[in-house]
Coordinates of C-alpha atoms and ligand atoms in Angstrom, one line a residue:
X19 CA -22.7 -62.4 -48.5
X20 CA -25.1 -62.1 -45.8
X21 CA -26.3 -58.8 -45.1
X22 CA -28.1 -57.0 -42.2
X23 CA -30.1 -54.2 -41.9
X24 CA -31.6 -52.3 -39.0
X25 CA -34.9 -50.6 -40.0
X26 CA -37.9 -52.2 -42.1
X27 CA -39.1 -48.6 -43.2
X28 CA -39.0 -47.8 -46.7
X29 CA -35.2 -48.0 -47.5
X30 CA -34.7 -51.1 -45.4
X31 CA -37.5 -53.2 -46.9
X32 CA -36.5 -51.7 -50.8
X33 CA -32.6 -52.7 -49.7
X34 CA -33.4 -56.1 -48.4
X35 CA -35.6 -57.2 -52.0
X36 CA -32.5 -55.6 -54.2
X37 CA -29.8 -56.9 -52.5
X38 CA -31.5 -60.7 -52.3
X39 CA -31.5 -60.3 -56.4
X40 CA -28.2 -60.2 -56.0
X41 CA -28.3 -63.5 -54.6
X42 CA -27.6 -62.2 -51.0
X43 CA -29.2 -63.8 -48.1
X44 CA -30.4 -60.7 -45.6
X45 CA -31.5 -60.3 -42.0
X46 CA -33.9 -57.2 -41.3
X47 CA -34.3 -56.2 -38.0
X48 CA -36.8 -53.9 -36.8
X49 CA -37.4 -52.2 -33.8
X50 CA -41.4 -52.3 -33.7
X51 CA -43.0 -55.1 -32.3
X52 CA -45.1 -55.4 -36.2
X53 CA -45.2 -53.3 -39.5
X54 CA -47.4 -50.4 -38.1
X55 CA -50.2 -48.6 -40.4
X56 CA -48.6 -45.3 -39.3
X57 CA -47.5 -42.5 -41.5
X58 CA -49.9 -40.4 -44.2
X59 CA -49.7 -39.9 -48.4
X60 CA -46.5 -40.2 -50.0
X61 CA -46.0 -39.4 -53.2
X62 CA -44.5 -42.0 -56.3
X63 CA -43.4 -40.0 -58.9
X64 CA -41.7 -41.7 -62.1
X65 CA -38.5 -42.2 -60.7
X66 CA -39.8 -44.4 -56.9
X67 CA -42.3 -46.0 -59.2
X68 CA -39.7 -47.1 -62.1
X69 CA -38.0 -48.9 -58.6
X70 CA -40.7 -50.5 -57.6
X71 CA -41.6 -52.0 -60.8
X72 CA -38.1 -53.4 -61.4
X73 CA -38.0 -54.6 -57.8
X74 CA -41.1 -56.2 -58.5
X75 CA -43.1 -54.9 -55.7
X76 CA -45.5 -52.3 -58.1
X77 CA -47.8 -55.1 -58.9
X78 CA -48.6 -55.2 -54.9
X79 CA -49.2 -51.8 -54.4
X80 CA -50.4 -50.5 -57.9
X81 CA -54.2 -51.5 -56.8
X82 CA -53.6 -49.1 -53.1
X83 CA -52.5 -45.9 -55.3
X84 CA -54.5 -43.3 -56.6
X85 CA -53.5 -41.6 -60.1
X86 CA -54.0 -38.0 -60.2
X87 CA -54.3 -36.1 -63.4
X88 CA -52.6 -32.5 -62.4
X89 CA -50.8 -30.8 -59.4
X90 CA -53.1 -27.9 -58.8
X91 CA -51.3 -24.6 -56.7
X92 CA -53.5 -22.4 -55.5
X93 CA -53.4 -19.0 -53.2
X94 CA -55.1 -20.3 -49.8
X95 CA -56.7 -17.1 -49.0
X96 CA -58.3 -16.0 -52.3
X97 CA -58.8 -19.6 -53.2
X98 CA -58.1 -18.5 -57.0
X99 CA -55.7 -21.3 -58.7
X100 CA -52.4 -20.1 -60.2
X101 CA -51.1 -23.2 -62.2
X102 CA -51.5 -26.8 -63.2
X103 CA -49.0 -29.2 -63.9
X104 CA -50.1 -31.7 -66.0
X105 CA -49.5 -35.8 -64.6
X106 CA -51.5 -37.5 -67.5
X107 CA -50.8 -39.8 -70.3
X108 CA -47.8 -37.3 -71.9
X109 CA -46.3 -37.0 -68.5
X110 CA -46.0 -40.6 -68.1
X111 CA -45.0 -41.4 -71.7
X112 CA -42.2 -38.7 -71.1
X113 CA -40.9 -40.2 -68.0
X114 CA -41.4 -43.6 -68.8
X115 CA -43.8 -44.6 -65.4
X116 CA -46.4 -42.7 -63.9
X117 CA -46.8 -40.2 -60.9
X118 CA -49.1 -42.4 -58.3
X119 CA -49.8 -40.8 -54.5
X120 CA -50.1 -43.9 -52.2
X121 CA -50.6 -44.3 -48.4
X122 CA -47.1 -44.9 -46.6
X123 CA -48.4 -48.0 -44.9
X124 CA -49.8 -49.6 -48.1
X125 CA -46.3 -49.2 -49.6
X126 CA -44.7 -50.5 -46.2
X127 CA -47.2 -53.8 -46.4
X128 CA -46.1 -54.2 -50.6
X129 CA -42.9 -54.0 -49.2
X130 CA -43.4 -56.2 -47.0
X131 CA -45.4 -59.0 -48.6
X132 CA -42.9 -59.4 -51.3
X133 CA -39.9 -59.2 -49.1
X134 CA -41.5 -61.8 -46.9
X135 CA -42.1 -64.4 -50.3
X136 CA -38.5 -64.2 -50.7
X137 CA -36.4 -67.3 -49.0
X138 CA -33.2 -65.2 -48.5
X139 CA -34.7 -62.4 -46.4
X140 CA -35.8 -62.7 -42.8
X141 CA -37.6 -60.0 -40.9
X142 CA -37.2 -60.2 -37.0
X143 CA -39.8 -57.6 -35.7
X144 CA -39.4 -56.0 -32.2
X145 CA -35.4 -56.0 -32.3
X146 CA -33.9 -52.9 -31.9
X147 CA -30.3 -53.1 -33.4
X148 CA -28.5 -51.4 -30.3
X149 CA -24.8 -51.5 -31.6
X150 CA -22.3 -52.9 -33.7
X151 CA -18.6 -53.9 -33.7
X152 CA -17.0 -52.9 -36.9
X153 CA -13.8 -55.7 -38.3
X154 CA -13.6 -58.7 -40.9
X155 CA -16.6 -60.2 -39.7
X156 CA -18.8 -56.8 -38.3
X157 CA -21.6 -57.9 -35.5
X158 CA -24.6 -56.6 -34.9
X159 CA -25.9 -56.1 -31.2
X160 CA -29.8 -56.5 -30.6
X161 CA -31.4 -54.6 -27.3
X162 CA -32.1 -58.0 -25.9
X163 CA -28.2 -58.9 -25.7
X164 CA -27.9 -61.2 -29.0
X165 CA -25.1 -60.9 -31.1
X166 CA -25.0 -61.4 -34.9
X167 CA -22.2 -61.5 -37.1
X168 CA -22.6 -60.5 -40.9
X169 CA -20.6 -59.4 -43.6
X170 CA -22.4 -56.0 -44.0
X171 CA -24.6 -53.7 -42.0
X172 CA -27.1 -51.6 -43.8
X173 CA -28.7 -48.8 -41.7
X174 CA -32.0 -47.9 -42.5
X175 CA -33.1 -46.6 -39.4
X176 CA -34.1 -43.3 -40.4
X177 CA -33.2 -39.5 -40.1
X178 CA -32.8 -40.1 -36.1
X179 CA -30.6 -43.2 -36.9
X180 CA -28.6 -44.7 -34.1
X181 CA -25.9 -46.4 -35.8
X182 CA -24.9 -43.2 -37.7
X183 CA -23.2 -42.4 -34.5
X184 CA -22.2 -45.9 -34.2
X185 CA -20.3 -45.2 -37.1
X186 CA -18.6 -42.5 -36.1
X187 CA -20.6 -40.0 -37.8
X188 CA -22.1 -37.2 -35.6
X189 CA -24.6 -35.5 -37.8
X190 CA -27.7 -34.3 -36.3
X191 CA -31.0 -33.4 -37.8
X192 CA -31.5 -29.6 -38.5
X193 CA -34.6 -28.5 -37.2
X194 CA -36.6 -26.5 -39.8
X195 CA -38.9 -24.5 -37.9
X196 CA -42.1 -26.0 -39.4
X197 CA -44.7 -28.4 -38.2
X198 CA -46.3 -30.3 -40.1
X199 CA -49.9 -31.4 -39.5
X200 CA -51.2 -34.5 -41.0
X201 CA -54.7 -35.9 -41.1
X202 CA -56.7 -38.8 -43.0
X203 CA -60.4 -37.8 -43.7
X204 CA -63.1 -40.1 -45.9
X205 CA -63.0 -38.6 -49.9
X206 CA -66.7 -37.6 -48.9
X207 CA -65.3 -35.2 -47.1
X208 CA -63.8 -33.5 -50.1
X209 CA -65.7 -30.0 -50.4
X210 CA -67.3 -29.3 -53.3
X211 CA -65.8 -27.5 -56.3
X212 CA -62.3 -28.8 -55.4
X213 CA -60.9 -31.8 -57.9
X214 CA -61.2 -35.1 -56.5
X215 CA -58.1 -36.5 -59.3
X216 CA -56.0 -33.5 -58.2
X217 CA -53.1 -33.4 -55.7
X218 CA -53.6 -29.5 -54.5
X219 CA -51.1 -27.4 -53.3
X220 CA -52.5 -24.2 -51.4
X221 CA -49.8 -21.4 -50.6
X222 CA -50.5 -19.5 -47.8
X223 CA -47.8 -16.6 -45.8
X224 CA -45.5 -18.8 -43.4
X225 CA -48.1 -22.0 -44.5
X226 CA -48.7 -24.3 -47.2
X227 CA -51.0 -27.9 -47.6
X228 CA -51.2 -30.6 -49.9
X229 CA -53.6 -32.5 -50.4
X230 CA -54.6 -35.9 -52.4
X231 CA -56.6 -39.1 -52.3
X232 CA -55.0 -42.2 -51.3
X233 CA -56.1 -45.8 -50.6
X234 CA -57.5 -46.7 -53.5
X235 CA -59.3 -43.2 -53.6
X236 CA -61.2 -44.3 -50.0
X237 CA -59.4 -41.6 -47.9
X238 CA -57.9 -37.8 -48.3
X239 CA -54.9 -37.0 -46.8
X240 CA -54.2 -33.7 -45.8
X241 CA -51.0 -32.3 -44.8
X242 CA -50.3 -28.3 -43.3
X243 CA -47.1 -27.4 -42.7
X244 CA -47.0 -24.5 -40.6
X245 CA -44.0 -21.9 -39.8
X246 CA -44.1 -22.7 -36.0
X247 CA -40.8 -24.2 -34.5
X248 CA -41.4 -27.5 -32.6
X249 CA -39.0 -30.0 -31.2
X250 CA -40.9 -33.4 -31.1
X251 CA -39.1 -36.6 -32.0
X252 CA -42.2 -38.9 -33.2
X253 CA -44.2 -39.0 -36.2
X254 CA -47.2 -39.2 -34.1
X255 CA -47.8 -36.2 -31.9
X256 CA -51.8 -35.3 -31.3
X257 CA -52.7 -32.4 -32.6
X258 CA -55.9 -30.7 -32.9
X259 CA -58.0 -28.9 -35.8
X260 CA -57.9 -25.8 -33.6
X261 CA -53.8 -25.8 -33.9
X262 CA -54.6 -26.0 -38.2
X263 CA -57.2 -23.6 -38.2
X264 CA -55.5 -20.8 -35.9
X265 CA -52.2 -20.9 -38.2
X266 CA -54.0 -20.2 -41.2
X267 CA -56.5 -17.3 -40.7
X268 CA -58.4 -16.0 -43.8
X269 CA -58.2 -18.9 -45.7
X270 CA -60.4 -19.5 -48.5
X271 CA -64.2 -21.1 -47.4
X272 CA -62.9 -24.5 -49.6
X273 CA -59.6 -24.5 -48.2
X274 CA -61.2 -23.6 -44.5
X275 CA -63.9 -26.7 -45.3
X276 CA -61.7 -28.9 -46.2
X277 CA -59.4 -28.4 -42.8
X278 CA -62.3 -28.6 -40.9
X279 CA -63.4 -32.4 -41.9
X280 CA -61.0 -34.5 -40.2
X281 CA -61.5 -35.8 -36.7
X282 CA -58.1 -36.1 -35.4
X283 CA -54.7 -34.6 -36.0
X284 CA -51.6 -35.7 -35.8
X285 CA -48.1 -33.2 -36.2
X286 CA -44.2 -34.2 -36.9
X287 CA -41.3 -31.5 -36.5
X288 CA -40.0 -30.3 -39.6
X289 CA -36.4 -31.5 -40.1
X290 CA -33.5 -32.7 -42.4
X291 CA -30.1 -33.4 -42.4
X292 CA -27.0 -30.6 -44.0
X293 CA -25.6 -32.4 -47.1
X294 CA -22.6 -34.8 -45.9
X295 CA -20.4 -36.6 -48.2
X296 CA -19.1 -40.2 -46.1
X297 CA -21.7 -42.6 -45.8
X298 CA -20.4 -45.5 -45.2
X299 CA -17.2 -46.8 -42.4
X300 CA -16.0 -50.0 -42.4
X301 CA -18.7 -52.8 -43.4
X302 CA -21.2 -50.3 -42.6
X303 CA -23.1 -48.4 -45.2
X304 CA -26.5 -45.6 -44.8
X305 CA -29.2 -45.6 -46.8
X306 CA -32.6 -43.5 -47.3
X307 CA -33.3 -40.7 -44.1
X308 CA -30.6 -41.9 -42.3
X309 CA -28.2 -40.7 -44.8
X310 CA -29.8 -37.9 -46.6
X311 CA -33.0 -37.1 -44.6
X312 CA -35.1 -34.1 -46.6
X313 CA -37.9 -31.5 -45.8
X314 CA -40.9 -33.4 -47.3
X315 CA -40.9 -30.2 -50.2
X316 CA -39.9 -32.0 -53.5
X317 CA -42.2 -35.2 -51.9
X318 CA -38.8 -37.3 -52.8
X319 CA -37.9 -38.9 -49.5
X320 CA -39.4 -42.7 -50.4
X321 CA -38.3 -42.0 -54.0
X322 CA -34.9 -41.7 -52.7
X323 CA -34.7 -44.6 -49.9
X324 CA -36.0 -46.5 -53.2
X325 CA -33.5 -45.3 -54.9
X326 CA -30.6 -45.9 -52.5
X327 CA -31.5 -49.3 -52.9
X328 CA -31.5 -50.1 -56.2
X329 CA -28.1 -48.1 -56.3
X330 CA -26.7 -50.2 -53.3
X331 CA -27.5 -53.3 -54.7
X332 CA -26.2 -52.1 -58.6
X333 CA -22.9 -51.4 -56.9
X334 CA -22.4 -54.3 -54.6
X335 CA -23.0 -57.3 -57.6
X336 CA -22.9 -60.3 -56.0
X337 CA -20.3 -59.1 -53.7
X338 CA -17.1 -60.8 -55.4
X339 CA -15.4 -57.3 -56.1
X340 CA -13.8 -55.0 -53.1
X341 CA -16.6 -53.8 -50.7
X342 CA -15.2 -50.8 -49.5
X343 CA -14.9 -49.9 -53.1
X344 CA -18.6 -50.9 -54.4
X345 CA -19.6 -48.5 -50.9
X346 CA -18.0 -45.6 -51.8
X347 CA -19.1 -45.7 -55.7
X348 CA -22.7 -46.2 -54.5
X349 CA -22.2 -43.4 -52.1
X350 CA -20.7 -41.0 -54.8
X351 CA -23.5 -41.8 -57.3
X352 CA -25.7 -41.1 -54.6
X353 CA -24.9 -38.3 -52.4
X354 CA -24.8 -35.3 -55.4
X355 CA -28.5 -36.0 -56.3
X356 CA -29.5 -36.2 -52.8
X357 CA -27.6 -33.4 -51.7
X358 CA -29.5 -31.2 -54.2
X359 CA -33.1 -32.4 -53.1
X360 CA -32.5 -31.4 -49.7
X361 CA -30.9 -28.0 -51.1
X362 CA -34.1 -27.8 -53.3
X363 CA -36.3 -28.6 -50.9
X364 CA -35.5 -26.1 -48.3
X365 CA -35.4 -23.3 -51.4
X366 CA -39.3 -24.4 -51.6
X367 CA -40.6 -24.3 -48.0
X368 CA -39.2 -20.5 -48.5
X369 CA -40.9 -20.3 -51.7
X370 CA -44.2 -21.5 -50.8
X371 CA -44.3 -19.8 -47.6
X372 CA -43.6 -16.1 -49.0
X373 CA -45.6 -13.1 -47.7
X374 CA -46.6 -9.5 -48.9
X375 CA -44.8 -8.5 -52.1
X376 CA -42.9 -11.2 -52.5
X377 CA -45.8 -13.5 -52.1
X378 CA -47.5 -11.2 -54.7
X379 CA -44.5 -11.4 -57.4
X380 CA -44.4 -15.4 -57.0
X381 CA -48.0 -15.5 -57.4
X382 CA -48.1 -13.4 -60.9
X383 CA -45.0 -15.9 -61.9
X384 CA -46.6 -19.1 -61.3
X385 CA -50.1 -17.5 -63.3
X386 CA -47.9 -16.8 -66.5
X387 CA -45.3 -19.1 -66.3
X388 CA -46.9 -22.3 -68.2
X389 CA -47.0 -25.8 -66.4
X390 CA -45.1 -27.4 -68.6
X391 CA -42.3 -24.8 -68.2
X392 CA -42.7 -25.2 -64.4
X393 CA -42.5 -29.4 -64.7
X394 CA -39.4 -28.6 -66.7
X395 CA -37.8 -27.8 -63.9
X396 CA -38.7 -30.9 -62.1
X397 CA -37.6 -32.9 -65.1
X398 CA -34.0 -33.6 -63.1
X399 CA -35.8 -35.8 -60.7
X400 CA -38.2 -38.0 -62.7
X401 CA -35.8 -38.9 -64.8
X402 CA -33.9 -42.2 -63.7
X403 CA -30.4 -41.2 -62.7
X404 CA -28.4 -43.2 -65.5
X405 CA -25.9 -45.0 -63.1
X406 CA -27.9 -45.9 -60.9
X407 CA -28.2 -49.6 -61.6
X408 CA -32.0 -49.3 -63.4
X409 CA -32.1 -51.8 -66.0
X410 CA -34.1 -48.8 -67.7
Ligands
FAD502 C1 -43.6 -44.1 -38.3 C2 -43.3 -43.3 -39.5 C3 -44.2 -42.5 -40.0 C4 -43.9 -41.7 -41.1 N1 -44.9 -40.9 -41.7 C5 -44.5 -40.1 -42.7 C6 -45.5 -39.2 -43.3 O1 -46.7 -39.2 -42.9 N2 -45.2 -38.4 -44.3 C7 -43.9 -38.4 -44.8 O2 -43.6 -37.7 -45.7 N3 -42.9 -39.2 -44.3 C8 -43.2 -40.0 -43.3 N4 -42.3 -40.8 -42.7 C9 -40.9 -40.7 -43.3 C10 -40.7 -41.4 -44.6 O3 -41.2 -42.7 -44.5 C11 -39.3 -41.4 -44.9 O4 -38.9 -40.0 -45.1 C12 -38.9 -42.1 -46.2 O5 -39.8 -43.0 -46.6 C13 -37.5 -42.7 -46.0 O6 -37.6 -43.9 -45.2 P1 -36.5 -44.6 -44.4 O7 -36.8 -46.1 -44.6 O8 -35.2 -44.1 -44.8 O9 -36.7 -44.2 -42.9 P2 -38.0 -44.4 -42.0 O10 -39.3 -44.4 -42.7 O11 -37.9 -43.4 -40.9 O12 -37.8 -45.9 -41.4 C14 -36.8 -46.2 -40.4 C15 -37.2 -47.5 -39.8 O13 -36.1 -48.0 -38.9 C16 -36.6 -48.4 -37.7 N5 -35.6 -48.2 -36.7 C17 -35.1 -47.0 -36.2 N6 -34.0 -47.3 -35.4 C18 -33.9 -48.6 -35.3 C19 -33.0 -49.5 -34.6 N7 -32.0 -49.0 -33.9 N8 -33.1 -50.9 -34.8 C20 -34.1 -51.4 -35.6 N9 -35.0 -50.6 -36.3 C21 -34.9 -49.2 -36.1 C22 -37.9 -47.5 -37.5 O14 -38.8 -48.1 -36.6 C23 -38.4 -47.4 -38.9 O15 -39.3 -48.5 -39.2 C24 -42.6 -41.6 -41.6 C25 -41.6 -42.5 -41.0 C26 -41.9 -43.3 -40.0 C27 -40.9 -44.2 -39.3

């Protein structure tokens, strides 16, 4: 078949390498004029990285990720630390691939430079897919007037997507309330006392920020999200270290430190998209944000684009069975698990963000419950769904 997608973020890139194994030949088009460095941390846990390796893009990016040892939580006002979850060598042989932290343009460029070694994808940068005409053959219409015909269209154009509505689906993005903060800052800049192998997670009332090395362990990045309801549309909004500071008075002299170092900020409005079930219309099909965008709470949202696509391809073959079909299985072995991380998610932005007695309760919880309990609960995610096409 030939196959097109619009967007070469996460899910568009991951799509366009899986569906080529199938023998597919695929067009990506992408609205940017070039692969921007743009976007902070993400985190890899077991499940995105077992993707990657099997789409053999890990051996790119493995050098670009960092490989922290334990997720530390901490109270951001008293500074004390209330649990650690263990990420080391029995988390890994558990799950079967290790938990990395990478930056989102360093998996975008691994993306990229293995898609881009492959002869049956093409990436056409500044082309912003416009429109499409759904039949037997379904086109695809490009801002500059060009027409293309193909045999599937893959959106991957994000939580904001275009051709949702295209499709005849009219779901908007729920704002959350939040905004999140996000700066880069050298590892020097790390204050002392605070673990340079951890990813921290500071709790704070109506606040919370995670932060982790990245870039081979060259950079920190440092995300607050902050109960404070915005309506932006870009990633990229300037932001100040005044705005961090004000929304989280009293924090501890680490915590306080550590939000002072960076130069610049930059803030995104918290959003996600209510649980829906259809995904796909005619030869049309949604993967990654544009189908199931979540609050960034679980850290899932590349781990499922990732997973989308190895799904998508898994239920497509080589494309001699019914389409429509091979859609609607992919979108039914996807939609359940996706559903509940953006459930999930939104249960932990209340969770981390709890004040007075609550706070206090969930606090003497997360002190005596152990870690391993606590990454018991998590165990649902970094364990490969079984049908989802993973040779393992
Ligand atoms: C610029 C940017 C920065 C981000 N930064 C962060 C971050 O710091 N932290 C975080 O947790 N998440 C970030 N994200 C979101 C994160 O990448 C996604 O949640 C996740 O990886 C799922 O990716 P996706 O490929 O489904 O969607 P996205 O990553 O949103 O990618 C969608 C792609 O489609 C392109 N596109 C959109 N419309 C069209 C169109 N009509 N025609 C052609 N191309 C189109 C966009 O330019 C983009 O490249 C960022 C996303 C973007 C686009």
């Amino acid at each position: 078949m030939h196959i097109s997608i619009a967007g070469a973020g996460i899910a568009g890139l991951a799509s366009a390498i899986a569906l080529s194994q199938n023998g597919h030949s695929v067009s990506v088009f992408e609205q940017a004029a070039r692969l921007e460095a743009i976007g902070a941390g993400l985190q890899l846990g077991p499940n995105a990285v077992r993707v990657l390796e099997n789409l053999g893009v890990w051996s790119e990016l493995e050098a670009q990720c960092c490989a922290p040892d334990r997720i530390r939580i901490c109270d951001a006002i008293s500074g004390r630390q209330l649990s650690e979850l263990d990420l080391g060598d029995s988390f890994t042989r558990k799950f079967g691939s290790p938990y990395r932290v990478a930056h989102r343009a360093d998996l975008i460029n691994a993306l990229a430079q293995s898609a881009s070694r492959i002869a049956d994808i093409t990436i056409v940068n500044d082309c912003r897919i416009t429109g499409l005409e759904p039949g037997a053959s379904t086109c695809v219409k490009t801002l500059s007037g060009e027409a293309h015909e193909t045999d599937l269209v893959v959106a991957a154009d994000g939580i904001r997507s275009q051709l949702r509505a295209h499709i005849g689906l009219e779901n908007q993005p729920r704002l959350s309330g939040e905004t999140l903060y996000r700066a880069l800052a050298p590892a020097s800049d790390l204050p002392a006392g605070l673990d340079p192998d951890a990813v921290y997670l500071w709790l704070a009332p109506g606040a919370h920020v995670v932060h982790y090395r990245v870039s081979g362990g060259r950079r920190l990045n440092i995300v607050a999200s902050i109960e404070q309801p915005a309506d932006q549309t870009g990633w990229n909004n300037i932001a100040s270290r005044g705005d961090v500071l004000a929304a989280l008075p009293g924090a501890a002299s680490a915590l306080r430190d550590l939000l002072s170092a960076p130069a610049s900020w930059l803030a995104w409005t918290g959003a996600d998209l209510d649980p829906f079930t259809s995904w796909s219309r005619d030869n049309c099909v949604l993967v990654g944000d544009a189908a199931h965008a979540s609050l960034p709470y679980l850290a899932q949202g590349a781990a499922m684009a990732l997973e989308d696509a190895e799904c998508l391809a898994a239920c497509i073959g080589d494309g001699s069975g019914d389409l429509t079909a091979a859609l609607v299985r992919y979108e039914s072995r996807r939609q359940p698990r996706t559903a509940r991380i953006i459930e999930e998610s939104r249960r932990n932005a209340g969770i981390y963000h709890m004040r007075g007695p609550k706070a206090q309760a969930r606090n003497l919880a997360l002190r005596f419950m152990p870690g391993s309990m606590q990454m018991q609960r998590l165990a649902w995610i970094y364990a490969s769904p079984p049908d989802n096409g993973s040779p393992r």
